[in-house]
Amino acid sequence: MEQKIPYKIYLNEDEIPTRWYNVRSDMKNKPAPLLNPGTGKALTLEELSPIFCEELCRQELDNDTPYFDIPKEILDFYKMYRPSPLVRAYFLEKALGTPAKIYYKFEGNNTSGSHKLNSAIAQAYYAKKQGLKGVTTETGAGQWGTALSMACSYFGLDCRVFMVKCSYEQKPFRREVMRTYGANVTPSPSTTTEVGRKLLAEFPDTSGSLGCAISEAVEAAVTHEGYRYVLGSVLNQVLLHQTVIGLETQAALRKYDIKPDIIIGCAGGGSNLGGLVSPFVGEMLRGEADYRIIAVEPASCPSFTRGKFAYDFCDTGMICPLAKMYTLGSQFIPSANHAGGLRFHGMSTILSQLYADGYMEARAVEQTSVFEAAELFARVEGTLPAPESSHAIRVAIDEALKCKETGEEKTIVFGLTGTGYFDLVAYEKFNNGTMTDVIPTDEQIAASLAKLPQVPQAE
Ligand SMILES: *Cc1c(COP(=O)(O)O)cnc(C)c1O
């Protein structure tokens, strides 16, 4: 007899992973190193240290150490909102009439509303331990800024957030959460930095961009004694911290002897997907198991499915290091019509290498179909999902419907990265029937890729 699986599989507090897993240690083809855009050479610890905290630089550059102990201070914080539940989506399965078994790992159960807190608390801890006064960052819609302000307030660090001006004005709720946690939130472009002043002189009416906010945050960090810059996605260190998601998922599945067939996650910069799948990909890399891993991206920002695997700038301002990744070009800006997040032009170098080596598949989905999936999920499972997370729901549903046709009882696991409470403007558009799909043309993507930097493609 099959053991009855509970609706929620919770781990005990003492089963929260005590180490992060570094998937790079098991990769035969290591992700390509970050390059200094000035010299074209691999970035060193010395070059990175003025920008990022030292311990985080070490994690960034370490391709070999398989596990990193999670410091006790971080584990204590994790205990406030972890372990997160792995939920068996019985009601969704029933609504779809599928023989597939669907599970989702829900990371939205904390005030910041997403998985980003898992890395924010780690980054704030290492900044504090280094004796820094504070950190700077940028935020678009505000998820990362919110998570970071919570983490900084916990460790008594100053937190300076450059928030893209149009979001600052149109999304006052995230801003107020950040201020409640003591963060200093500046609409970007601002007059507090050289980059900001220059841009404002040229375009006084600009509503800002993520690229500009990044440039301002980096400048604020390097020009203020005792400050460093922190980033909420894309980097190797962020993927490392997010493996707490995948390790918990693995432990919960093992409790009931469940072996997943398909693991699905949404992909913006790749941190939640990388965190969820790393331990499973590790099993694949070591030849112990086989899974289908699917990355889901918006059709309006399709870096995996239509981008190029090449060195590119991580920011629009072209001041950050070069990373070898699937990219649409650093000047690519998804249509303003695109409602959810996941609008980064590139992708984590780790996931890019895994994808190039055939360990992952990728799918691009259109936003109206994403919100249809979100609506069904909210109605039957009760949780209002973030638009980003709903990309994974879309493909989980599609795979479950395929099982319905073939009669296969596959086990599907997907990452539900956040709650949709802060994205009600997007839901409003969907409910009003005014949401449309804008997909970049081949010409637009080719034009953007034509501007890729010329770098010696170092081996
Ligand atoms: C930021 C965010 C994402 C995308 O970022 P990744 O680094 O790709 O994980 C996905 N879901 C939610 C809820 C987010 O806030």
GROMACS .gro file of N, CA and C in nm, residues 296-437:
model
  426
  296VAL      N    1   1.186   2.786  -1.656
  296VAL     CA    2   1.078   2.854  -1.726
  296VAL      C    3   1.101   3.004  -1.724
  297GLU      N    4   1.101   3.064  -1.843
  297GLU     CA    5   1.127   3.208  -1.854
  297GLU      C    6   1.013   3.274  -1.931
  298PRO      N    7   1.000   3.407  -1.917
  298PRO     CA    8   0.895   3.476  -1.991
  298PRO      C    9   0.928   3.484  -2.140
  299ALA      N   10   0.829   3.468  -2.225
  299ALA     CA   11   0.851   3.480  -2.370
  299ALA      C   12   0.897   3.621  -2.406
  300SER      N   13   0.871   3.718  -2.315
  300SER     CA   14   0.913   3.855  -2.345
  300SER      C   15   1.059   3.881  -2.305
  301CYS      N   16   1.120   3.787  -2.234
  301CYS     CA   17   1.262   3.802  -2.196
  301CYS      C   18   1.329   3.665  -2.198
  302PRO      N   19   1.342   3.605  -2.318
  302PRO     CA   20   1.379   3.463  -2.331
  302PRO      C   21   1.529   3.437  -2.341
  303SER      N   22   1.605   3.459  -2.234
  303SER     CA   23   1.751   3.447  -2.244
  303SER      C   24   1.797   3.305  -2.278
  304PHE      N   25   1.741   3.203  -2.212
  304PHE     CA   26   1.783   3.065  -2.241
  304PHE      C   27   1.740   3.023  -2.382
  305THR      N   28   1.612   3.046  -2.415
  305THR     CA   29   1.558   2.986  -2.537
  305THR      C   30   1.595   3.063  -2.664
  306ARG      N   31   1.626   3.194  -2.652
  306ARG     CA   32   1.658   3.268  -2.773
  306ARG      C   33   1.785   3.352  -2.760
  307GLY      N   34   1.851   3.345  -2.644
  307GLY     CA   35   1.972   3.423  -2.625
  307GLY      C   36   2.095   3.350  -2.676
  308LYS      N   37   2.211   3.411  -2.652
  308LYS     CA   38   2.338   3.356  -2.698
  308LYS      C   39   2.425   3.328  -2.577
  309PHE      N   40   2.503   3.218  -2.581
  309PHE     CA   41   2.593   3.183  -2.471
  309PHE      C   42   2.726   3.255  -2.495
  310ALA      N   43   2.743   3.368  -2.432
  310ALA     CA   44   2.861   3.451  -2.460
  310ALA      C   45   2.891   3.543  -2.342
  311TYR      N   46   3.012   3.599  -2.341
  311TYR     CA   47   3.044   3.698  -2.238
  311TYR      C   48   2.965   3.826  -2.263
  312ASP      N   49   2.909   3.879  -2.155
  312ASP     CA   50   2.833   4.004  -2.167
  312ASP      C   51   2.840   4.079  -2.034
  313PHE      N   52   2.804   4.206  -2.038
  313PHE     CA   53   2.796   4.286  -1.916
  313PHE      C   54   2.672   4.243  -1.837
  314CYS      N   55   2.684   4.249  -1.705
  314CYS     CA   56   2.570   4.214  -1.620
  314CYS      C   57   2.474   4.331  -1.606
  315ASP      N   58   2.517   4.451  -1.642
  315ASP     CA   59   2.433   4.569  -1.622
  315ASP      C   60   2.424   4.652  -1.749
  316THR      N   61   2.318   4.731  -1.756
  316THR     CA   62   2.298   4.820  -1.871
  316THR      C   63   2.405   4.927  -1.876
  317GLY      N   64   2.456   4.967  -1.757
  317GLY     CA   65   2.556   5.073  -1.750
  317GLY      C   66   2.693   5.028  -1.798
  318MET      N   67   2.711   4.897  -1.819
  318MET     CA   68   2.836   4.838  -1.868
  318MET      C   69   2.956   4.873  -1.781
  319ILE      N   70   2.934   4.872  -1.648
  319ILE     CA   71   3.048   4.894  -1.558
  319ILE      C   72   3.079   4.768  -1.478
  320CYS      N   73   2.980   4.677  -1.466
  320CYS     CA   74   2.999   4.556  -1.387
  320CYS      C   75   3.083   4.455  -1.465
  321PRO      N   76   3.131   4.350  -1.396
  321PRO     CA   77   3.212   4.249  -1.463
  321PRO      C   78   3.138   4.182  -1.578
  322LEU      N   79   3.218   4.116  -1.664
  322LEU     CA   80   3.161   4.039  -1.774
  322LEU      C   81   3.139   3.896  -1.726
  323ALA      N   82   3.023   3.841  -1.762
  323ALA     CA   83   2.993   3.702  -1.726
  323ALA      C   84   2.958   3.625  -1.851
  324LYS      N   85   3.004   3.499  -1.857
  324LYS     CA   86   2.966   3.416  -1.971
  324LYS      C   87   2.833   3.348  -1.939
  325MET      N   88   2.734   3.386  -2.014
  325MET     CA   89   2.599   3.340  -1.980
  325MET      C   90   2.508   3.343  -2.103
  326TYR      N   91   2.392   3.282  -2.092
  326TYR     CA   92   2.291   3.301  -2.196
  326TYR      C   93   2.239   3.442  -2.179
  327THR      N   94   2.250   3.521  -2.284
  327THR     CA   95   2.213   3.662  -2.272
  327THR      C   96   2.140   3.711  -2.396
  328LEU      N   97   2.057   3.812  -2.375
  328LEU     CA   98   1.989   3.879  -2.486
  328LEU      C   99   2.061   4.009  -2.520
  329GLY      N  100   2.174   4.034  -2.452
  329GLY     CA  101   2.246   4.160  -2.470
  329GLY      C  102   2.212   4.254  -2.356
  330SER      N  103   2.314   4.323  -2.303
  330SER     CA  104   2.292   4.405  -2.183
  330SER      C  105   2.203   4.525  -2.213
  331GLN      N  106   2.184   4.557  -2.341
  331GLN     CA  107   2.097   4.671  -2.373
  331GLN      C  108   1.953   4.626  -2.399
  332PHE      N  109   1.927   4.495  -2.386
  332PHE     CA  110   1.792   4.445  -2.411
  332PHE      C  111   1.699   4.486  -2.297
  333ILE      N  112   1.587   4.547  -2.332
  333ILE     CA  113   1.488   4.584  -2.230
  333ILE      C  114   1.355   4.522  -2.270
  334PRO      N  115   1.301   4.432  -2.183
  334PRO     CA  116   1.174   4.369  -2.219
  334PRO      C  117   1.064   4.473  -2.230
  335SER      N  118   0.966   4.444  -2.313
  335SER     CA  119   0.853   4.534  -2.335
  335SER      C  120   0.794   4.583  -2.202
  336ALA      N  121   0.756   4.708  -2.197
  336ALA     CA  122   0.698   4.767  -2.076
  336ALA      C  123   0.570   4.694  -2.040
  337ASN      N  124   0.512   4.629  -2.137
  337ASN     CA  125   0.389   4.554  -2.120
  337ASN      C  126   0.408   4.431  -2.029
  338HIS      N  127   0.532   4.387  -2.015
  338HIS     CA  128   0.561   4.268  -1.934
  338HIS      C  129   0.538   4.299  -1.787
  339ALA      N  130   0.447   4.225  -1.724
  339ALA     CA  131   0.402   4.261  -1.589
  339ALA      C  132   0.489   4.205  -1.477
  340GLY      N  133   0.528   4.079  -1.488
  340GLY     CA  134   0.599   4.017  -1.376
  340GLY      C  135   0.744   4.055  -1.371
  341GLY      N  136   0.818   3.995  -1.282
  341GLY     CA  137   0.963   4.016  -1.274
  341GLY      C  138   1.030   3.935  -1.384
  342LEU      N  139   1.142   3.871  -1.353
  342LEU     CA  140   1.214   3.788  -1.450
  342LEU      C  141   1.252   3.867  -1.574
  343ARG      N  142   1.296   3.993  -1.554
  343ARG     CA  143   1.326   4.076  -1.670
  343ARG      C  144   1.476   4.097  -1.690
  344PHE      N  145   1.559   4.019  -1.625
  344PHE     CA  146   1.703   4.033  -1.642
  344PHE      C  147   1.745   3.978  -1.779
  345HIS      N  148   1.838   4.048  -1.846
  345HIS     CA  149   1.876   4.008  -1.983
  345HIS      C  150   1.964   3.884  -1.988
  346GLY      N  151   2.027   3.849  -1.874
  346GLY     CA  152   2.121   3.737  -1.873
  346GLY      C  153   2.076   3.626  -1.780
  347MET      N  154   2.171   3.545  -1.737
  347MET     CA  155   2.138   3.427  -1.655
  347MET      C  156   2.261   3.385  -1.576
  348SER      N  157   2.241   3.325  -1.460
  348SER     CA  158   2.351   3.273  -1.379
  348SER      C  159   2.451   3.194  -1.465
  349THR      N  160   2.579   3.214  -1.440
  349THR     CA  161   2.680   3.143  -1.520
  349THR      C  162   2.677   2.992  -1.490
  350ILE      N  163   2.641   2.957  -1.367
  350ILE     CA  164   2.632   2.813  -1.332
  350ILE      C  165   2.521   2.747  -1.415
  351LEU      N  166   2.402   2.808  -1.411
  351LEU     CA  167   2.290   2.749  -1.485
  351LEU      C  168   2.317   2.752  -1.635
  352SER      N  169   2.384   2.857  -1.681
  352SER     CA  170   2.414   2.867  -1.825
  352SER      C  171   2.501   2.749  -1.867
  353GLN      N  172   2.603   2.719  -1.787
  353GLN     CA  173   2.692   2.607  -1.821
  353GLN      C  174   2.617   2.474  -1.816
  354LEU      N  175   2.532   2.457  -1.714
  354LEU     CA  176   2.456   2.332  -1.702
  354LEU      C  177   2.361   2.315  -1.821
  355TYR      N  178   2.303   2.427  -1.863
  355TYR     CA  179   2.211   2.422  -1.977
  355TYR      C  180   2.287   2.388  -2.105
  356ALA      N  181   2.404   2.452  -2.122
  356ALA     CA  182   2.487   2.425  -2.241
  356ALA      C  183   2.530   2.279  -2.244
  357ASP      N  184   2.549   2.220  -2.125
  357ASP     CA  185   2.594   2.080  -2.117
  357ASP      C  186   2.479   1.980  -2.117
  358GLY      N  187   2.357   2.028  -2.135
  358GLY     CA  188   2.243   1.937  -2.149
  358GLY      C  189   2.182   1.886  -2.020
  359TYR      N  190   2.212   1.947  -1.906
  359TYR     CA  191   2.152   1.902  -1.780
  359TYR      C  192   2.015   1.964  -1.753
  360MET      N  193   1.978   2.063  -1.836
  360MET     CA  194   1.851   2.132  -1.815
  360MET      C  195   1.781   2.158  -1.947
  361GLU      N  196   1.648   2.168  -1.942
  361GLU     CA  197   1.572   2.215  -2.056
  361GLU      C  198   1.522   2.356  -2.022
  362ALA      N  199   1.475   2.428  -2.122
  362ALA     CA  200   1.417   2.559  -2.093
  362ALA      C  201   1.291   2.578  -2.176
  363ARG      N  202   1.196   2.648  -2.120
  363ARG     CA  203   1.071   2.680  -2.188
  363ARG      C  204   1.041   2.828  -2.171
  364ALA      N  205   0.990   2.890  -2.276
  364ALA     CA  206   0.946   3.029  -2.264
  364ALA      C  207   0.793   3.030  -2.270
  365VAL      N  208   0.730   3.103  -2.178
  365VAL     CA  209   0.583   3.105  -2.174
  365VAL      C  210   0.531   3.249  -2.177
  366GLU      N  211   0.411   3.264  -2.234
  366GLU     CA  212   0.353   3.397  -2.249
  366GLU      C  213   0.275   3.437  -2.123
  367GLN      N  214   0.276   3.568  -2.095
  367GLN     CA  215   0.225   3.608  -1.964
  367GLN      C  216   0.075   3.586  -1.944
  368THR      N  217  -0.005   3.595  -2.050
  368THR     CA  218  -0.149   3.569  -2.026
  368THR      C  219  -0.169   3.422  -1.985
  369SER      N  220  -0.094   3.331  -2.046
  369SER     CA  221  -0.109   3.190  -2.007
  369SER      C  222  -0.053   3.167  -1.867
  370VAL      N  223   0.045   3.247  -1.828
  370VAL     CA  224   0.100   3.239  -1.693
  370VAL      C  225  -0.006   3.282  -1.590
  371PHE      N  226  -0.076   3.390  -1.620
  371PHE     CA  227  -0.179   3.437  -1.525
  371PHE      C  228  -0.301   3.345  -1.524
  372GLU      N  229  -0.330   3.278  -1.636
  372GLU     CA  230  -0.437   3.177  -1.633
  372GLU      C  231  -0.400   3.066  -1.536
  373ALA      N  232  -0.274   3.024  -1.541
  373ALA     CA  233  -0.226   2.920  -1.449
  373ALA      C  234  -0.232   2.971  -1.305
  374ALA      N  235  -0.193   3.097  -1.285
  374ALA     CA  236  -0.192   3.156  -1.151
  374ALA      C  237  -0.334   3.159  -1.094
  375GLU      N  238  -0.428   3.195  -1.179
  375GLU     CA  239  -0.568   3.205  -1.134
  375GLU      C  240  -0.621   3.067  -1.092
  376LEU      N  241  -0.598   2.967  -1.176
  376LEU     CA  242  -0.642   2.832  -1.142
  376LEU      C  243  -0.578   2.787  -1.011
  377PHE      N  244  -0.448   2.810  -1.000
  377PHE     CA  245  -0.375   2.768  -0.879
  377PHE      C  246  -0.432   2.835  -0.755
  378ALA      N  247  -0.454   2.967  -0.763
  378ALA     CA  248  -0.506   3.041  -0.648
  378ALA      C  249  -0.644   2.986  -0.609
  379ARG      N  250  -0.725   2.957  -0.708
  379ARG     CA  251  -0.862   2.912  -0.677
  379ARG      C  252  -0.865   2.773  -0.615
  380VAL      N  253  -0.778   2.682  -0.661
  380VAL     CA  254  -0.787   2.546  -0.607
  380VAL      C  255  -0.690   2.519  -0.491
  381GLU      N  256  -0.574   2.582  -0.492
  381GLU     CA  257  -0.476   2.553  -0.386
  381GLU      C  258  -0.479   2.657  -0.274
  382GLY      N  259  -0.548   2.770  -0.298
  382GLY     CA  260  -0.566   2.868  -0.191
  382GLY      C  261  -0.458   2.974  -0.180
  383THR      N  262  -0.342   2.950  -0.235
  383THR     CA  263  -0.233   3.047  -0.223
  383THR      C  264  -0.228   3.136  -0.347
  384LEU      N  265  -0.222   3.268  -0.325
  384LEU     CA  266  -0.208   3.362  -0.438
  384LEU      C  267  -0.060   3.367  -0.476
  385PRO      N  268  -0.025   3.317  -0.595
  385PRO     CA  269   0.117   3.309  -0.630
  385PRO      C  270   0.173   3.437  -0.689
  386ALA      N  271   0.302   3.459  -0.672
  386ALA     CA  272   0.370   3.571  -0.739
  386ALA      C  273   0.369   3.543  -0.890
  387PRO      N  274   0.364   3.648  -0.972
  387PRO     CA  275   0.368   3.627  -1.117
  387PRO      C  276   0.492   3.548  -1.161
  388GLU      N  277   0.606   3.573  -1.098
  388GLU     CA  278   0.729   3.500  -1.134
  388GLU      C  279   0.708   3.351  -1.110
  389SER      N  280   0.662   3.318  -0.990
  389SER     CA  281   0.641   3.178  -0.954
  389SER      C  282   0.542   3.111  -1.048
  390SER      N  283   0.448   3.189  -1.098
  390SER     CA  284   0.341   3.134  -1.182
  390SER      C  285   0.394   3.083  -1.316
  391HIS      N  286   0.513   3.126  -1.354
  391HIS     CA  287   0.575   3.068  -1.474
  391HIS      C  288   0.600   2.918  -1.452
  392ALA      N  289   0.646   2.885  -1.331
  392ALA     CA  290   0.670   2.744  -1.298
  392ALA      C  291   0.538   2.668  -1.289
  393ILE      N  292   0.436   2.734  -1.233
  393ILE     CA  293   0.303   2.669  -1.224
  393ILE      C  294   0.255   2.634  -1.364
  394ARG      N  295   0.270   2.729  -1.458
  394ARG     CA  296   0.224   2.706  -1.596
  394ARG      C  297   0.281   2.575  -1.652
  395VAL      N  298   0.412   2.559  -1.639
  395VAL     CA  299   0.475   2.442  -1.699
  395VAL      C  300   0.446   2.315  -1.618
  396ALA      N  301   0.431   2.329  -1.485
  396ALA     CA  302   0.392   2.212  -1.404
  396ALA      C  303   0.255   2.162  -1.451
  397ILE      N  304   0.163   2.256  -1.475
  397ILE     CA  305   0.029   2.218  -1.523
  397ILE      C  306   0.039   2.152  -1.662
  398ASP      N  307   0.119   2.213  -1.749
  398ASP     CA  308   0.134   2.156  -1.885
  398ASP      C  309   0.188   2.013  -1.879
  399GLU      N  310   0.286   1.991  -1.793
  399GLU     CA  311   0.345   1.856  -1.781
  399GLU      C  312   0.244   1.759  -1.721
  400ALA      N  313   0.165   1.807  -1.624
  400ALA     CA  314   0.064   1.722  -1.562
  400ALA      C  315  -0.045   1.685  -1.663
  401LEU      N  316  -0.077   1.779  -1.751
  401LEU     CA  317  -0.178   1.751  -1.854
  401LEU      C  318  -0.126   1.650  -1.957
  402LYS      N  319   0.005   1.655  -1.983
  402LYS     CA  320   0.063   1.553  -2.073
  402LYS      C  321   0.049   1.415  -2.010
  403CYS      N  322   0.069   1.408  -1.878
  403CYS     CA  323   0.055   1.280  -1.807
  403CYS      C  324  -0.089   1.229  -1.818
  404LYS      N  325  -0.183   1.323  -1.820
  404LYS     CA  326  -0.324   1.285  -1.832
  404LYS      C  327  -0.347   1.215  -1.966
  405GLU      N  328  -0.281   1.266  -2.070
  405GLU     CA  329  -0.296   1.204  -2.202
  405GLU      C  330  -0.231   1.066  -2.209
  406THR      N  331  -0.112   1.055  -2.150
  406THR     CA  332  -0.037   0.930  -2.163
  406THR      C  333  -0.067   0.832  -2.049
  407GLY      N  334  -0.132   0.882  -1.944
  407GLY     CA  335  -0.161   0.796  -1.829
  407GLY      C  336  -0.041   0.772  -1.738
  408GLU      N  337   0.067   0.846  -1.760
  408GLU     CA  338   0.187   0.828  -1.677
  408GLU      C  339   0.171   0.896  -1.542
  409GLU      N  340   0.214   0.826  -1.436
  409GLU     CA  341   0.203   0.883  -1.301
  409GLU      C  342   0.333   0.950  -1.260
  410LYS      N  343   0.372   1.051  -1.335
  410LYS     CA  344   0.500   1.115  -1.304
  410LYS      C  345   0.491   1.200  -1.178
  411THR      N  346   0.604   1.216  -1.111
  411THR     CA  347   0.611   1.304  -0.995
  411THR      C  348   0.679   1.435  -1.035
  412ILE      N  349   0.604   1.543  -1.015
  412ILE     CA  350   0.651   1.676  -1.057
  412ILE      C  351   0.674   1.762  -0.932
  413VAL      N  352   0.787   1.827  -0.923
  413VAL     CA  353   0.814   1.918  -0.812
  413VAL      C  354   0.843   2.055  -0.872
  414PHE      N  355   0.777   2.159  -0.819
  414PHE     CA  356   0.813   2.292  -0.868
  414PHE      C  357   0.833   2.391  -0.754
  415GLY      N  358   0.905   2.498  -0.783
  415GLY     CA  359   0.933   2.600  -0.683
  415GLY      C  360   0.828   2.709  -0.689
  416LEU      N  361   0.759   2.729  -0.575
  416LEU     CA  362   0.664   2.840  -0.566
  416LEU      C  363   0.737   2.948  -0.485
  417THR      N  364   0.800   3.041  -0.559
  417THR     CA  365   0.898   3.129  -0.495
  417THR      C  366   0.839   3.241  -0.410
  418GLY      N  367   0.713   3.279  -0.435
  418GLY     CA  368   0.664   3.392  -0.358
  418GLY      C  369   0.515   3.412  -0.364
  419THR      N  370   0.469   3.506  -0.282
  419THR     CA  371   0.327   3.539  -0.280
  419THR      C  372   0.297   3.652  -0.378
  420GLY      N  373   0.173   3.660  -0.422
  420GLY     CA  374   0.134   3.759  -0.521
  420GLY      C  375   0.076   3.886  -0.462
  421TYR      N  376   0.080   3.899  -0.329
  421TYR     CA  377   0.017   4.015  -0.264
  421TYR      C  378   0.069   4.150  -0.313
  422PHE      N  379   0.197   4.153  -0.350
  422PHE     CA  380   0.255   4.282  -0.388
  422PHE      C  381   0.242   4.310  -0.537
  423ASP      N  382   0.177   4.218  -0.610
  423ASP     CA  383   0.170   4.233  -0.755
  423ASP      C  384   0.028   4.247  -0.804
  424LEU      N  385  -0.054   4.312  -0.724
  424LEU     CA  386  -0.196   4.314  -0.758
  424LEU      C  387  -0.226   4.403  -0.878
  425VAL      N  388  -0.133   4.493  -0.912
  425VAL     CA  389  -0.154   4.573  -1.033
  425VAL      C  390  -0.152   4.482  -1.156
  426ALA      N  391  -0.064   4.383  -1.155
  426ALA     CA  392  -0.057   4.288  -1.266
  426ALA      C  393  -0.185   4.203  -1.269
  427TYR      N  394  -0.229   4.158  -1.152
  427TYR     CA  395  -0.354   4.081  -1.147
  427TYR      C  396  -0.471   4.166  -1.196
  428GLU      N  397  -0.467   4.296  -1.161
  428GLU     CA  398  -0.575   4.386  -1.205
  428GLU      C  399  -0.584   4.388  -1.358
  429LYS      N  400  -0.467   4.400  -1.423
  429LYS     CA  401  -0.463   4.399  -1.569
  429LYS      C  402  -0.522   4.271  -1.624
  430PHE      N  403  -0.483   4.159  -1.564
  430PHE     CA  404  -0.532   4.030  -1.610
  430PHE      C  405  -0.684   4.022  -1.591
  431ASN      N  406  -0.731   4.062  -1.473
  431ASN     CA  407  -0.874   4.054  -1.445
  431ASN      C  408  -0.956   4.146  -1.535
  432ASN      N  409  -0.897   4.260  -1.572
  432ASN     CA  410  -0.967   4.354  -1.661
  432ASN      C  411  -0.960   4.311  -1.807
  433GLY      N  412  -0.883   4.207  -1.834
  433GLY     CA  413  -0.870   4.161  -1.973
  433GLY      C  414  -0.783   4.252  -2.058
  434THR      N  415  -0.701   4.335  -1.994
  434THR     CA  416  -0.617   4.427  -2.072
  434THR      C  417  -0.473   4.376  -2.084
  435MET      N  418  -0.445   4.258  -2.028
  435MET     CA  419  -0.309   4.205  -2.038
  435MET      C  420  -0.289   4.144  -2.178
  436THR      N  421  -0.176   4.176  -2.239
  436THR     CA  422  -0.146   4.120  -2.371
  436THR      C  423  -0.006   4.059  -2.368
  437ASP      N  424   0.030   3.992  -2.476
  437ASP     CA  425   0.162   3.931  -2.485
  437ASP      C  426   0.244   4.004  -2.590
   0.00000   0.00000   0.00000
